Amino acid sequence: HIKPRAMTSVAVEFAWEPAGALTLDSGRPIFPRLPEDPGLYSFTFDWRDQPRGVYVGETDGLRRRAQQYRTPGPTQRTNVRMNEQIVTALGAGVRVSVATITTASMSIDGGSPRSLKLSRKTSRQIVENAAIAELINQRAVDPAHGSVLMNRPGVGEAEWS
């Protein structure tokens, strides 16, 4: 017999560190130098005529992940899709920037924050989903100025709305 208990409260703390803008060289995106660490990354597309677009992802190696977006294999659907969007945007003069998260913490029921080991995929997914939820909430609170999430539903996110 399971006893009913109070609702659990979880807080995830993280901060995006700007890494810089992407550029285009011979049709391929050039990334700013990223750490080799595991963590999260975001691409921000500063469109001129529409709300800012943001893509959020997680990886066990940030620098290697950037290279996969630069030269995607034909079977890497997300890499191919995002490479096409990055190349198209940069070719049209749109600023595309990248930011990273390499440290994060979590507290449960108001307890002391404990560091999350981002070398663990489950820890990265907790932070990734918190970052996605934050973007969706910002858009809901301020539809005119909130960023548009570019992740595909079901890939790195649940249907939130």
Coordinates of N, CA, C and O in Angstrom, one line a residue:
H1 N 0.8 -1.2 0.0 CA 0.0 0.0 0.0 C 0.9 1.2 0.0 O 1.7 1.4 0.9
I2 N 0.7 2.1 -1.0 CA 1.5 3.3 -1.1 C 0.7 4.5 -0.5 O -0.4 4.7 -0.8
K3 N 1.4 5.2 0.4 CA 0.8 6.3 1.0 C 0.9 7.5 0.1 O 1.9 7.8 -0.5
P4 N -0.2 8.3 0.0 CA -0.1 9.6 -0.7 C 0.9 10.5 -0.1 O 1.0 10.5 1.2
R5 N 1.6 11.3 -0.9 CA 2.6 12.2 -0.3 C 2.5 13.5 -1.0 O 1.8 13.6 -2.1
A6 N 3.1 14.5 -0.4 CA 3.0 15.9 -1.0 C 3.8 15.9 -2.4 O 4.6 15.0 -2.7
M7 N 3.4 16.8 -3.2 CA 4.0 17.0 -4.5 C 5.5 17.3 -4.3 O 5.9 18.0 -3.4
T8 N 6.3 16.8 -5.2 CA 7.8 17.0 -5.2 C 8.1 18.3 -6.0 O 7.5 18.4 -7.1
S9 N 9.0 19.1 -5.5 CA 9.4 20.3 -6.2 C 10.8 20.1 -6.7 O 11.7 19.8 -5.9
V10 N 11.1 20.3 -8.0 CA 12.5 20.2 -8.5 C 12.8 21.5 -9.2 O 12.1 22.1 -10.0
A11 N 14.0 22.0 -8.8 CA 14.6 23.3 -9.4 C 15.9 22.9 -10.1 O 16.7 22.3 -9.5
V12 N 16.0 23.4 -11.3 CA 17.2 23.1 -12.1 C 17.9 24.5 -12.4 O 17.2 25.4 -12.8
E13 N 19.1 24.6 -12.0 CA 19.8 25.9 -12.2 C 20.9 25.7 -13.2 O 21.7 24.8 -13.2
F14 N 21.0 26.7 -14.2 CA 22.0 26.7 -15.2 C 22.1 28.1 -15.8 O 21.2 28.9 -15.6
A15 N 23.2 28.4 -16.5 CA 23.3 29.7 -17.1 C 24.0 29.4 -18.5 O 25.0 28.7 -18.6
W16 N 23.4 30.1 -19.5 CA 24.0 30.0 -20.9 C 25.3 30.8 -20.9 O 25.2 32.0 -20.5
E17 N 26.3 30.3 -21.5 CA 27.6 31.1 -21.7 C 27.7 31.3 -23.2 O 27.9 30.4 -24.0
P18 N 27.6 32.6 -23.6 CA 27.8 32.9 -25.1 C 29.1 32.4 -25.6 O 30.2 32.7 -24.9
A19 N 29.2 31.7 -26.7 CA 30.4 31.3 -27.3 C 30.8 32.1 -28.5 O 31.9 32.2 -28.9
G20 N 29.8 32.7 -29.1 CA 30.1 33.6 -30.3 C 29.2 33.3 -31.5 O 28.3 32.4 -31.4
A21 N 29.4 34.0 -32.6 CA 28.6 33.9 -33.8 C 29.3 32.8 -34.7 O 30.5 32.7 -34.8
L22 N 28.4 32.2 -35.5 CA 28.9 31.3 -36.6 C 29.1 32.1 -37.8 O 28.5 33.2 -38.0
T23 N 30.0 31.7 -38.7 CA 30.3 32.3 -39.9 C 30.2 31.2 -41.0 O 30.0 30.0 -40.7
L24 N 30.3 31.6 -42.2 CA 30.2 30.7 -43.4 C 31.5 30.8 -44.2 O 32.0 31.8 -44.5
D25 N 32.0 29.6 -44.5 CA 33.2 29.5 -45.3 C 33.0 28.4 -46.3 O 32.9 27.2 -46.0
S26 N 33.0 28.8 -47.6 CA 32.8 27.8 -48.7 C 31.6 27.0 -48.5 O 31.6 25.7 -48.7
G27 N 30.5 27.6 -48.0 CA 29.2 26.9 -47.9 C 29.1 26.1 -46.6 O 28.1 25.4 -46.4
R28 N 30.1 26.1 -45.7 CA 30.1 25.3 -44.5 C 30.1 26.3 -43.3 O 30.9 27.3 -43.3
P29 N 29.3 26.0 -42.2 CA 29.4 26.8 -41.1 C 30.7 26.6 -40.3 O 31.2 25.5 -40.2
I30 N 31.2 27.8 -39.8 CA 32.4 27.8 -39.0 C 31.9 28.2 -37.6 O 31.3 29.2 -37.4
F31 N 32.2 27.3 -36.6 CA 31.8 27.5 -35.2 C 32.9 28.2 -34.4 O 34.1 28.0 -34.7
P32 N 32.5 29.1 -33.5 CA 33.5 29.5 -32.5 C 34.1 28.3 -31.8 O 33.5 27.3 -31.7
R33 N 35.3 28.5 -31.2 CA 35.9 27.4 -30.4 C 35.1 27.1 -29.2 O 34.8 27.9 -28.4
L34 N 34.6 25.8 -29.2 CA 33.8 25.3 -28.1 C 34.6 24.4 -27.2 O 35.6 23.8 -27.6
P35 N 34.2 24.3 -25.9 CA 35.0 23.4 -25.0 C 34.7 21.9 -25.5 O 33.7 21.6 -26.1
E36 N 35.6 21.1 -25.1 CA 35.4 19.6 -25.4 C 34.5 19.0 -24.4 O 34.1 17.8 -24.6
D37 N 34.1 19.7 -23.3 CA 33.3 19.1 -22.3 C 31.9 18.6 -22.7 O 31.4 19.1 -23.7
P38 N 31.3 17.8 -21.9 CA 29.9 17.4 -22.1 C 29.0 18.6 -21.7 O 29.5 19.4 -20.9
G39 N 27.9 18.8 -22.3 CA 27.0 19.9 -21.9 C 25.9 20.1 -22.9 O 25.5 19.2 -23.6
L40 N 25.3 21.3 -22.8 CA 24.2 21.7 -23.7 C 24.7 22.8 -24.6 O 25.7 23.5 -24.3
Y41 N 24.0 22.9 -25.7 CA 24.3 24.0 -26.7 C 23.0 24.6 -27.2 O 22.0 23.9 -27.2
S42 N 23.0 25.8 -27.6 CA 21.9 26.4 -28.2 C 22.3 27.2 -29.4 O 23.4 27.8 -29.4
F43 N 21.6 27.1 -30.5 CA 21.8 28.0 -31.7 C 20.7 29.0 -31.6 O 19.5 28.7 -31.5
T44 N 21.0 30.3 -31.7 CA 20.1 31.4 -31.8 C 20.1 32.0 -33.1 O 21.2 32.4 -33.6
F45 N 19.0 32.1 -33.8 CA 18.8 32.7 -35.1 C 18.1 34.0 -34.9 O 16.9 34.1 -34.5
D46 N 18.8 35.1 -35.2 CA 18.3 36.4 -35.0 C 17.7 36.9 -36.4 O 18.3 37.7 -37.1
W47 N 16.5 36.4 -36.7 CA 15.8 36.7 -37.9 C 15.5 38.2 -37.9 O 15.2 38.8 -36.9
R48 N 15.4 38.8 -39.1 CA 15.1 40.2 -39.2 C 13.6 40.4 -39.1 O 13.1 41.4 -38.5
D49 N 12.8 39.5 -39.7 CA 11.4 39.8 -39.8 C 10.5 38.8 -39.1 O 9.3 38.7 -39.4
Q50 N 11.0 38.1 -38.1 CA 10.2 37.1 -37.4 C 10.9 36.9 -36.0 O 12.0 37.3 -35.8
P51 N 10.2 36.3 -35.1 CA 10.7 36.1 -33.7 C 12.0 35.3 -33.8 O 12.2 34.5 -34.7
R52 N 12.9 35.6 -32.9 CA 14.1 34.8 -32.7 C 13.8 33.3 -32.6 O 12.9 32.9 -32.0
G53 N 14.6 32.5 -33.3 CA 14.5 31.0 -33.2 C 15.6 30.5 -32.4 O 16.8 30.9 -32.5
V54 N 15.3 29.5 -31.6 CA 16.4 28.8 -30.8 C 16.2 27.3 -30.9 O 15.1 26.8 -30.8
Y55 N 17.4 26.7 -31.1 CA 17.5 25.2 -31.0 C 18.3 24.8 -29.8 O 19.4 25.4 -29.6
V56 N 17.9 23.9 -29.1 CA 18.6 23.4 -27.9 C 19.0 21.9 -28.0 O 18.1 21.1 -28.4
G57 N 20.2 21.6 -27.7 CA 20.6 20.2 -27.8 C 21.6 19.9 -26.7 O 22.1 20.7 -26.0
E58 N 21.9 18.6 -26.5 CA 22.8 18.1 -25.5 C 23.8 17.1 -26.1 O 23.5 16.5 -27.2
T59 N 25.0 17.0 -25.6 CA 26.0 16.2 -26.1 C 27.0 15.8 -25.1 O 27.2 16.5 -24.1
D60 N 27.7 14.7 -25.3 CA 28.8 14.3 -24.5 C 30.1 15.0 -24.8 O 31.1 14.9 -24.1
G61 N 30.2 15.8 -25.9 CA 31.4 16.5 -26.4 C 31.0 17.7 -27.2 O 30.6 17.5 -28.4
L62 N 31.0 18.9 -26.7 CA 30.5 20.1 -27.4 C 31.3 20.3 -28.7 O 30.7 20.6 -29.7
R63 N 32.6 20.3 -28.7 CA 33.4 20.6 -29.9 C 33.2 19.6 -31.0 O 33.0 19.9 -32.1
R64 N 33.1 18.3 -30.6 CA 32.8 17.2 -31.6 C 31.4 17.4 -32.2 O 31.2 17.2 -33.4
R65 N 30.5 17.8 -31.3 CA 29.1 18.0 -31.8 C 29.0 19.1 -32.9 O 28.3 19.0 -33.9
A66 N 29.8 20.2 -32.6 CA 29.8 21.3 -33.6 C 30.3 20.8 -35.0 O 29.8 21.1 -36.0
Q67 N 31.3 19.9 -34.9 CA 31.9 19.4 -36.2 C 30.9 18.5 -36.9 O 30.8 18.5 -38.1
Q68 N 30.0 17.8 -36.1 CA 29.0 17.0 -36.7 C 28.0 17.9 -37.5 O 27.4 17.5 -38.5
Y69 N 27.7 19.0 -36.9 CA 26.8 20.0 -37.6 C 27.5 20.6 -38.8 O 26.8 20.9 -39.8
R70 N 28.8 20.8 -38.8 CA 29.5 21.4 -39.9 C 29.6 20.4 -41.1 O 29.4 20.8 -42.2
T71 N 29.8 19.1 -40.8 CA 29.9 18.1 -41.9 C 29.0 16.9 -41.5 O 29.5 15.9 -41.2
P72 N 27.7 17.1 -41.7 CA 26.8 16.0 -41.3 C 26.9 14.8 -42.3 O 27.0 15.0 -43.5
G73 N 26.7 13.6 -41.7 CA 26.6 12.4 -42.6 C 25.2 12.4 -43.1 O 24.3 12.9 -42.5
P74 N 25.0 11.7 -44.2 CA 23.7 11.7 -44.9 C 22.6 11.0 -44.0 O 21.4 11.3 -44.2
T75 N 22.9 10.2 -43.1 CA 21.9 9.5 -42.2 C 21.7 10.2 -40.9 O 20.8 9.9 -40.2
Q76 N 22.4 11.3 -40.7 CA 22.2 12.1 -39.5 C 21.2 13.2 -39.7 O 21.5 14.3 -40.0
R77 N 19.9 12.8 -39.6 CA 18.8 13.7 -40.0 C 18.8 15.1 -39.2 O 18.6 16.1 -39.9
T78 N 19.0 15.1 -37.9 CA 19.0 16.3 -37.2 C 20.2 17.2 -37.6 O 20.1 18.4 -37.9
N79 N 21.4 16.6 -37.8 CA 22.6 17.3 -38.2 C 22.3 17.9 -39.6 O 22.7 19.1 -39.8
V80 N 21.8 17.1 -40.5 CA 21.5 17.6 -41.9 C 20.5 18.8 -41.8 O 20.7 19.8 -42.4
R81 N 19.4 18.6 -41.1 CA 18.4 19.6 -41.0 C 18.9 20.9 -40.4 O 18.7 22.0 -41.0
M82 N 19.7 20.8 -39.3 CA 20.2 22.0 -38.7 C 21.3 22.7 -39.5 O 21.4 23.9 -39.6
N83 N 22.1 21.9 -40.2 CA 23.2 22.4 -41.1 C 22.5 23.2 -42.2 O 22.9 24.3 -42.5
E84 N 21.4 22.7 -42.8 CA 20.7 23.4 -43.8 C 20.2 24.7 -43.3 O 20.2 25.7 -44.0
Q85 N 19.6 24.7 -42.1 CA 19.0 25.9 -41.6 C 20.1 26.9 -41.3 O 19.9 28.1 -41.5
I86 N 21.2 26.5 -40.7 CA 22.3 27.4 -40.4 C 22.9 28.0 -41.6 O 23.1 29.2 -41.7
V87 N 23.2 27.2 -42.6 CA 23.8 27.6 -43.9 C 22.8 28.6 -44.6 O 23.3 29.7 -45.1
T88 N 21.6 28.3 -44.7 CA 20.6 29.1 -45.3 C 20.5 30.5 -44.6 O 20.5 31.5 -45.2
A89 N 20.4 30.4 -43.3 CA 20.3 31.7 -42.5 C 21.6 32.5 -42.7 O 21.5 33.7 -42.9
L90 N 22.8 31.9 -42.5 CA 24.0 32.7 -42.7 C 24.1 33.3 -44.1 O 24.6 34.4 -44.3
G91 N 23.7 32.5 -45.1 CA 23.8 33.0 -46.5 C 22.9 34.2 -46.7 O 23.1 35.0 -47.6
A92 N 21.8 34.3 -45.9 CA 20.8 35.4 -46.0 C 21.2 36.5 -45.1 O 20.5 37.5 -45.0
G93 N 22.4 36.4 -44.5 CA 22.8 37.5 -43.6 C 22.2 37.5 -42.2 O 22.4 38.5 -41.5
V94 N 21.6 36.4 -41.8 CA 21.1 36.3 -40.5 C 22.2 35.9 -39.5 O 23.0 35.1 -39.8
R95 N 22.2 36.6 -38.3 CA 23.2 36.2 -37.3 C 22.7 35.0 -36.6 O 21.6 34.8 -36.1
V96 N 23.6 34.0 -36.6 CA 23.4 32.7 -35.8 C 24.5 32.6 -34.8 O 25.7 32.7 -35.1
S97 N 24.1 32.5 -33.5 CA 25.1 32.4 -32.5 C 24.9 31.1 -31.7 O 23.9 30.5 -31.7
V98 N 26.0 30.7 -31.0 CA 25.9 29.5 -30.2 C 26.3 29.9 -28.7 O 27.1 30.8 -28.5
A99 N 25.6 29.2 -27.8 CA 25.9 29.3 -26.4 C 26.0 27.9 -25.8 O 25.4 27.0 -26.3
T100 N 26.6 27.8 -24.7 CA 26.8 26.5 -24.0 C 26.5 26.5 -22.6 O 26.5 27.6 -21.9
I101 N 26.2 25.3 -22.0 CA 26.1 25.1 -20.6 C 27.0 23.9 -20.3 O 26.9 22.9 -20.9
T102 N 28.0 24.1 -19.3 CA 28.9 23.1 -18.9 C 28.8 22.7 -17.5 O 29.4 21.8 -17.0
T103 N 28.0 23.5 -16.7 CA 27.7 23.2 -15.3 C 26.3 23.5 -15.0 O 25.7 24.4 -15.6
A104 N 25.7 22.7 -14.1 CA 24.3 22.9 -13.7 C 24.1 22.2 -12.4 O 24.9 21.4 -12.0
S105 N 23.0 22.6 -11.7 CA 22.7 22.0 -10.4 C 21.2 21.8 -10.3 O 20.4 22.4 -11.1
M106 N 20.9 21.0 -9.4 CA 19.4 20.7 -9.2 C 19.2 20.6 -7.7 O 20.0 20.1 -6.9
S107 N 18.0 21.1 -7.2 CA 17.6 20.9 -5.8 C 16.2 20.3 -5.8 O 15.4 20.5 -6.8
I108 N 16.0 19.5 -4.8 CA 14.7 18.8 -4.7 C 14.0 19.3 -3.4 O 14.7 19.2 -2.3
D109 N 12.8 19.6 -3.5 CA 12.0 20.0 -2.3 C 12.7 21.1 -1.4 O 12.7 21.1 -0.2
G110 N 13.3 22.1 -2.1 CA 13.9 23.2 -1.4 C 15.2 22.9 -0.8 O 15.8 23.7 -0.1
G111 N 15.8 21.7 -1.0 CA 17.1 21.3 -0.4 C 18.2 22.1 -1.1 O 18.0 22.9 -2.0
S112 N 19.4 21.9 -0.6 CA 20.6 22.5 -1.2 C 20.8 22.0 -2.6 O 20.7 20.8 -2.9
P113 N 21.2 23.0 -3.5 CA 21.5 22.5 -4.8 C 22.7 21.6 -4.9 O 23.7 21.7 -4.1
R114 N 22.6 20.6 -5.7 CA 23.6 19.6 -5.9 C 24.0 19.6 -7.4 O 23.2 19.6 -8.2
S115 N 25.3 19.6 -7.6 CA 25.9 19.7 -8.9 C 25.4 18.4 -9.7 O 25.4 17.3 -9.2
L116 N 25.0 18.7 -11.0 CA 24.6 17.6 -11.9 C 25.9 17.2 -12.7 O 26.6 18.1 -13.2
K117 N 26.1 16.0 -12.9 CA 27.3 15.5 -13.7 C 26.8 15.4 -15.1 O 26.1 14.5 -15.5
L118 N 27.2 16.4 -15.9 CA 26.8 16.5 -17.3 C 27.5 15.5 -18.2 O 27.1 15.3 -19.3
S119 N 28.4 14.7 -17.6 CA 28.9 13.5 -18.3 C 27.9 12.4 -18.4 O 28.0 11.5 -19.3
R120 N 26.8 12.5 -17.6 CA 25.7 11.6 -17.7 C 24.6 12.1 -18.6 O 24.1 13.2 -18.4
K121 N 24.2 11.3 -19.5 CA 23.1 11.7 -20.4 C 21.8 12.1 -19.7 O 21.2 13.0 -20.0
T122 N 21.5 11.3 -18.6 CA 20.2 11.7 -17.9 C 20.3 13.1 -17.3 O 19.4 13.8 -17.3
S123 N 21.5 13.4 -16.8 CA 21.7 14.8 -16.2 C 21.5 15.8 -17.3 O 20.9 16.9 -17.2
R124 N 22.2 15.6 -18.5 CA 22.0 16.5 -19.6 C 20.6 16.7 -20.1 O 20.1 17.7 -20.4
Q125 N 19.9 15.5 -20.1 CA 18.5 15.6 -20.5 C 17.6 16.4 -19.5 O 16.7 17.1 -19.9
I126 N 17.9 16.3 -18.2 CA 17.2 17.1 -17.2 C 17.4 18.6 -17.6 O 16.4 19.3 -17.6
V127 N 18.6 19.0 -17.8 CA 18.9 20.4 -18.1 C 18.3 20.8 -19.4 O 17.7 21.9 -19.6
E128 N 18.4 19.9 -20.4 CA 17.9 20.2 -21.7 C 16.4 20.5 -21.7 O 15.9 21.4 -22.2
N129 N 15.7 19.6 -21.0 CA 14.2 19.8 -20.9 C 13.9 21.0 -20.0 O 12.9 21.7 -20.3
A130 N 14.7 21.3 -19.0 CA 14.4 22.6 -18.3 C 14.6 23.8 -19.2 O 13.9 24.8 -19.1
A131 N 15.7 23.8 -20.0 CA 16.0 24.9 -20.9 C 14.8 25.0 -21.9 O 14.4 26.2 -22.3
I132 N 14.4 23.9 -22.5 CA 13.3 24.0 -23.4 C 12.0 24.5 -22.8 O 11.3 25.3 -23.3
A133 N 11.7 24.0 -21.5 CA 10.5 24.5 -20.8 C 10.6 26.0 -20.6 O 9.6 26.7 -20.7
E134 N 11.8 26.5 -20.3 CA 12.0 27.9 -20.1 C 11.7 28.7 -21.3 O 11.0 29.7 -21.3
L135 N 12.1 28.2 -22.5 CA 11.8 28.9 -23.7 C 10.4 28.9 -24.1 O 9.8 29.9 -24.5
I136 N 9.7 27.8 -23.8 CA 8.3 27.7 -24.1 C 7.5 28.6 -23.2 O 6.6 29.3 -23.6
N137 N 7.9 28.6 -21.9 CA 7.2 29.5 -21.0 C 7.4 31.0 -21.3 O 6.5 31.8 -21.3
Q138 N 8.6 31.4 -21.8 CA 8.9 32.8 -22.2 C 8.0 33.1 -23.3 O 7.4 34.2 -23.4
R139 N 7.8 32.2 -24.3 CA 7.0 32.5 -25.5 C 5.5 32.6 -25.0 O 4.8 33.4 -25.5
A140 N 5.1 31.8 -24.1 CA 3.7 31.8 -23.6 C 3.4 33.1 -22.9 O 2.3 33.7 -23.0
V141 N 4.4 33.6 -22.1 CA 4.2 34.8 -21.3 C 4.2 36.0 -22.2 O 3.5 37.0 -22.0
D142 N 5.1 36.0 -23.2 CA 5.2 37.2 -24.1 C 5.4 36.7 -25.6 O 6.4 36.6 -26.1
P143 N 4.2 36.4 -26.2 CA 4.2 35.8 -27.5 C 4.9 36.7 -28.6 O 5.5 36.2 -29.5
A144 N 4.8 38.0 -28.4 CA 5.4 38.9 -29.3 C 6.9 39.0 -29.3 O 7.6 39.3 -30.3
H145 N 7.5 38.6 -28.2 CA 9.0 38.8 -28.0 C 9.7 37.5 -27.6 O 10.9 37.4 -27.7
G146 N 8.9 36.5 -27.2 CA 9.5 35.2 -26.8 C 10.1 34.5 -28.0 O 9.6 34.6 -29.1
S147 N 11.2 33.7 -27.8 CA 11.8 33.0 -28.9 C 10.9 31.8 -29.3 O 10.2 31.3 -28.5
V148 N 11.1 31.4 -30.6 CA 10.4 30.3 -31.1 C 11.3 29.1 -31.0 O 12.5 29.1 -31.5
L149 N 10.9 28.0 -30.4 CA 11.7 26.8 -30.3 C 11.7 26.1 -31.6 O 10.7 25.8 -32.3
M150 N 12.9 25.7 -32.1 CA 13.2 25.1 -33.4 C 13.3 23.6 -33.3 O 13.4 22.9 -34.3
N151 N 13.3 23.0 -32.0 CA 13.4 21.6 -31.9 C 12.1 21.0 -32.4 O 11.1 21.6 -32.3
R152 N 12.3 19.8 -33.0 CA 11.1 19.1 -33.5 C 10.4 18.5 -32.3 O 11.0 17.9 -31.4
P153 N 9.0 18.5 -32.2 CA 8.3 17.8 -31.2 C 8.7 16.4 -31.0 O 8.8 15.7 -32.0
G154 N 8.9 15.9 -29.8 CA 9.3 14.6 -29.6 C 10.8 14.3 -29.6 O 11.3 13.3 -29.3
V155 N 11.6 15.3 -30.1 CA 13.0 15.2 -30.1 C 13.6 16.2 -29.2 O 13.7 17.4 -29.5
G156 N 14.0 15.7 -28.0 CA 14.5 16.6 -27.0 C 13.4 17.4 -26.2 O 13.7 18.2 -25.4
E157 N 12.2 17.1 -26.5 CA 11.1 17.8 -25.8 C 9.8 16.9 -25.9 O 9.7 16.1 -26.8
A158 N 8.9 17.2 -25.0 CA 7.6 16.6 -25.0 C 6.7 17.7 -25.6 O 7.1 18.8 -25.7
E159 N 5.5 17.4 -25.9 CA 4.5 18.4 -26.3 C 4.2 19.2 -25.1 O 3.5 18.6 -24.2
W160 N 4.6 20.4 -25.0 CA 4.4 21.2 -23.8 C 3.1 22.0 -23.8 O 2.6 22.3 -22.8
S161 N 2.7 22.4 -25.0 CA 1.5 23.3 -25.1 C 0.2 22.6 -25.3 O 0.1 21.5 -25.7

